[in-house]
Amino acid sequence: MNSLFVFSQIGGSGGGAWSTILMFGLIIVVFYFFMIRPQQKKQKALQEARSAMKSGDKVITAGGIHGRIKEVGETFFIVEIADNVRIKIDKASVFAAGDAPASGEVAK
């Protein structure tokens, strides 16, 4: 009997559905402007930097390998990581230019 009384008191605010929809919409907009949009800008800048890289540039791969580009292909780089040691890497695995500090590092 008491539970029926509690449930009868819960319902009844007229605009509840609209305020919930508005709140979810606001959360989605905030999420877009604070999370998705900055990430898209960062990816676009990284893609432009990758396409501008040329032979002789220093690079850092996503795996942390530092080297110098020796050859540029359409989808890959040949990177020299030591004297006469060259590896072929995918362009998407380049994390940063060698001159730029990696995320979390402090430039001196």
mmCIF file of C-alpha atoms in Angstrom:
data_model
loop_
_atom_site.group_PDB
_atom_site.id
_atom_site.type_symbol
_atom_site.label_atom_id
_atom_site.label_comp_id
_atom_site.label_asym_id
_atom_site.label_seq_id
_atom_site.Cartn_x
_atom_site.Cartn_y
_atom_site.Cartn_z
ATOM 1 C CA MET A 1 0.000 0.000 0.000
ATOM 2 C CA ASN A 2 2.780 2.418 0.871
ATOM 3 C CA SER A 3 4.589 1.726 -2.406
ATOM 4 C CA LEU A 4 1.470 2.688 -4.372
ATOM 5 C CA PHE A 5 1.392 6.022 -2.557
ATOM 6 C CA VAL A 6 5.066 6.661 -3.391
ATOM 7 C CA PHE A 7 4.576 5.830 -7.081
ATOM 8 C CA SER A 8 1.546 8.079 -7.321
ATOM 9 C CA GLN A 9 3.642 11.022 -6.083
ATOM 10 C CA ILE A 10 6.480 10.506 -8.610
ATOM 11 C CA GLY A 11 4.723 11.345 -11.899
ATOM 12 C CA GLY A 12 3.075 14.526 -12.962
ATOM 13 C CA SER A 13 5.417 17.379 -13.940
ATOM 14 C CA GLY A 14 4.071 18.490 -17.314
ATOM 15 C CA GLY A 15 7.231 19.530 -19.220
ATOM 16 C CA GLY A 16 9.534 16.756 -18.068
ATOM 17 C CA ALA A 17 10.022 15.190 -21.480
ATOM 18 C CA TRP A 18 10.967 18.457 -23.177
ATOM 19 C CA SER A 19 13.422 19.438 -20.481
ATOM 20 C CA THR A 20 15.080 16.026 -20.719
ATOM 21 C CA ILE A 21 15.400 16.292 -24.504
ATOM 22 C CA LEU A 22 16.775 19.819 -24.173
ATOM 23 C CA MET A 23 19.308 18.685 -21.567
ATOM 24 C CA PHE A 24 20.529 15.797 -23.760
ATOM 25 C CA GLY A 25 20.811 18.178 -26.710
ATOM 26 C CA LEU A 26 22.854 20.594 -24.622
ATOM 27 C CA ILE A 27 25.158 17.785 -23.467
ATOM 28 C CA ILE A 28 25.717 16.703 -27.087
ATOM 29 C CA VAL A 29 26.545 20.280 -28.168
ATOM 30 C CA VAL A 30 28.988 20.757 -25.283
ATOM 31 C CA PHE A 31 30.567 17.363 -25.989
ATOM 32 C CA TYR A 32 31.032 18.328 -29.656
ATOM 33 C CA PHE A 33 32.678 21.682 -28.956
ATOM 34 C CA PHE A 34 34.935 20.490 -26.138
ATOM 35 C CA MET A 35 35.876 16.992 -27.315
ATOM 36 C CA ILE A 36 35.202 16.203 -30.968
ATOM 37 C CA ARG A 37 35.988 19.516 -32.690
ATOM 38 C CA PRO A 38 39.432 20.051 -31.094
ATOM 39 C CA GLN A 39 40.381 16.460 -31.919
ATOM 40 C CA GLN A 40 39.377 16.986 -35.559
ATOM 41 C CA LYS A 41 41.500 20.151 -35.729
ATOM 42 C CA LYS A 42 44.469 18.306 -34.254
ATOM 43 C CA GLN A 43 44.104 15.429 -36.736
ATOM 44 C CA LYS A 44 43.824 17.852 -39.656
ATOM 45 C CA ALA A 45 46.987 19.696 -38.585
ATOM 46 C CA LEU A 46 48.866 16.399 -38.197
ATOM 47 C CA GLN A 47 47.698 15.230 -41.631
ATOM 48 C CA GLU A 48 48.894 18.496 -43.204
ATOM 49 C CA ALA A 49 52.241 18.159 -41.435
ATOM 50 C CA ARG A 50 52.627 14.568 -42.696
ATOM 51 C CA SER A 51 51.907 15.569 -46.277
ATOM 52 C CA ALA A 52 54.437 18.437 -46.048
ATOM 53 C CA MET A 53 57.282 16.203 -44.789
ATOM 54 C CA LYS A 54 60.166 15.701 -47.159
ATOM 55 C CA SER A 55 63.454 13.871 -47.315
ATOM 56 C CA GLY A 56 65.814 14.994 -44.554
ATOM 57 C CA ASP A 57 63.127 15.887 -41.984
ATOM 58 C CA LYS A 58 63.363 14.427 -38.495
ATOM 59 C CA VAL A 59 60.351 12.402 -37.333
ATOM 60 C CA ILE A 60 59.084 10.551 -34.288
ATOM 61 C CA THR A 61 56.878 7.506 -34.841
ATOM 62 C CA ALA A 62 53.936 6.494 -32.683
ATOM 63 C CA GLY A 63 56.162 3.732 -31.292
ATOM 64 C CA GLY A 64 58.756 6.264 -30.152
ATOM 65 C CA ILE A 65 61.370 5.664 -32.842
ATOM 66 C CA HIS A 66 63.327 8.781 -33.781
ATOM 67 C CA GLY A 67 64.830 9.051 -37.236
ATOM 68 C CA ARG A 68 65.353 11.064 -40.387
ATOM 69 C CA ILE A 69 63.290 10.624 -43.563
ATOM 70 C CA LYS A 70 65.364 9.313 -46.461
ATOM 71 C CA GLU A 71 62.614 8.572 -48.981
ATOM 72 C CA VAL A 72 58.977 9.596 -49.312
ATOM 73 C CA GLY A 73 56.437 7.293 -50.926
ATOM 74 C CA GLU A 74 52.733 7.779 -51.468
ATOM 75 C CA THR A 75 51.723 5.990 -48.259
ATOM 76 C CA PHE A 76 55.056 5.347 -46.550
ATOM 77 C CA PHE A 77 58.384 6.824 -45.468
ATOM 78 C CA ILE A 78 61.809 5.214 -45.470
ATOM 79 C CA VAL A 79 63.331 6.396 -42.190
ATOM 80 C CA GLU A 80 66.982 6.076 -41.218
ATOM 81 C CA ILE A 81 67.208 5.416 -37.489
ATOM 82 C CA ALA A 82 70.985 4.774 -37.316
ATOM 83 C CA ASP A 83 73.888 4.620 -39.756
ATOM 84 C CA ASN A 84 72.825 2.319 -42.597
ATOM 85 C CA VAL A 85 69.712 1.194 -40.682
ATOM 86 C CA ARG A 86 66.553 2.069 -42.590
ATOM 87 C CA ILE A 87 62.969 1.074 -41.909
ATOM 88 C CA LYS A 88 59.826 1.461 -43.953
ATOM 89 C CA ILE A 89 56.944 2.970 -41.972
ATOM 90 C CA ASP A 90 53.400 3.932 -42.828
ATOM 91 C CA LYS A 91 52.743 7.682 -42.978
ATOM 92 C CA ALA A 92 49.945 7.279 -40.435
ATOM 93 C CA SER A 93 52.438 6.041 -37.838
ATOM 94 C CA VAL A 94 54.344 9.344 -37.795
ATOM 95 C CA PHE A 95 53.476 11.007 -34.508
ATOM 96 C CA ALA A 96 55.357 14.305 -34.770
ATOM 97 C CA ALA A 97 58.161 16.131 -36.472
ATOM 98 C CA GLY A 98 61.472 15.524 -34.709
ATOM 99 C CA ASP A 99 61.924 19.199 -33.855
ATOM 100 C CA ALA A 100 58.570 19.477 -32.082
ATOM 101 C CA PRO A 101 58.306 18.302 -28.480
ATOM 102 C CA ALA A 102 56.092 15.265 -28.012
ATOM 103 C CA SER A 103 52.947 15.678 -25.946
ATOM 104 C CA GLY A 104 53.802 15.815 -22.286
ATOM 105 C CA GLU A 105 57.321 17.123 -22.870
ATOM 106 C CA VAL A 106 58.338 20.619 -21.873
ATOM 107 C CA ALA A 107 60.193 22.658 -24.465
ATOM 108 C CA LYS A 108 63.372 24.217 -23.063
#
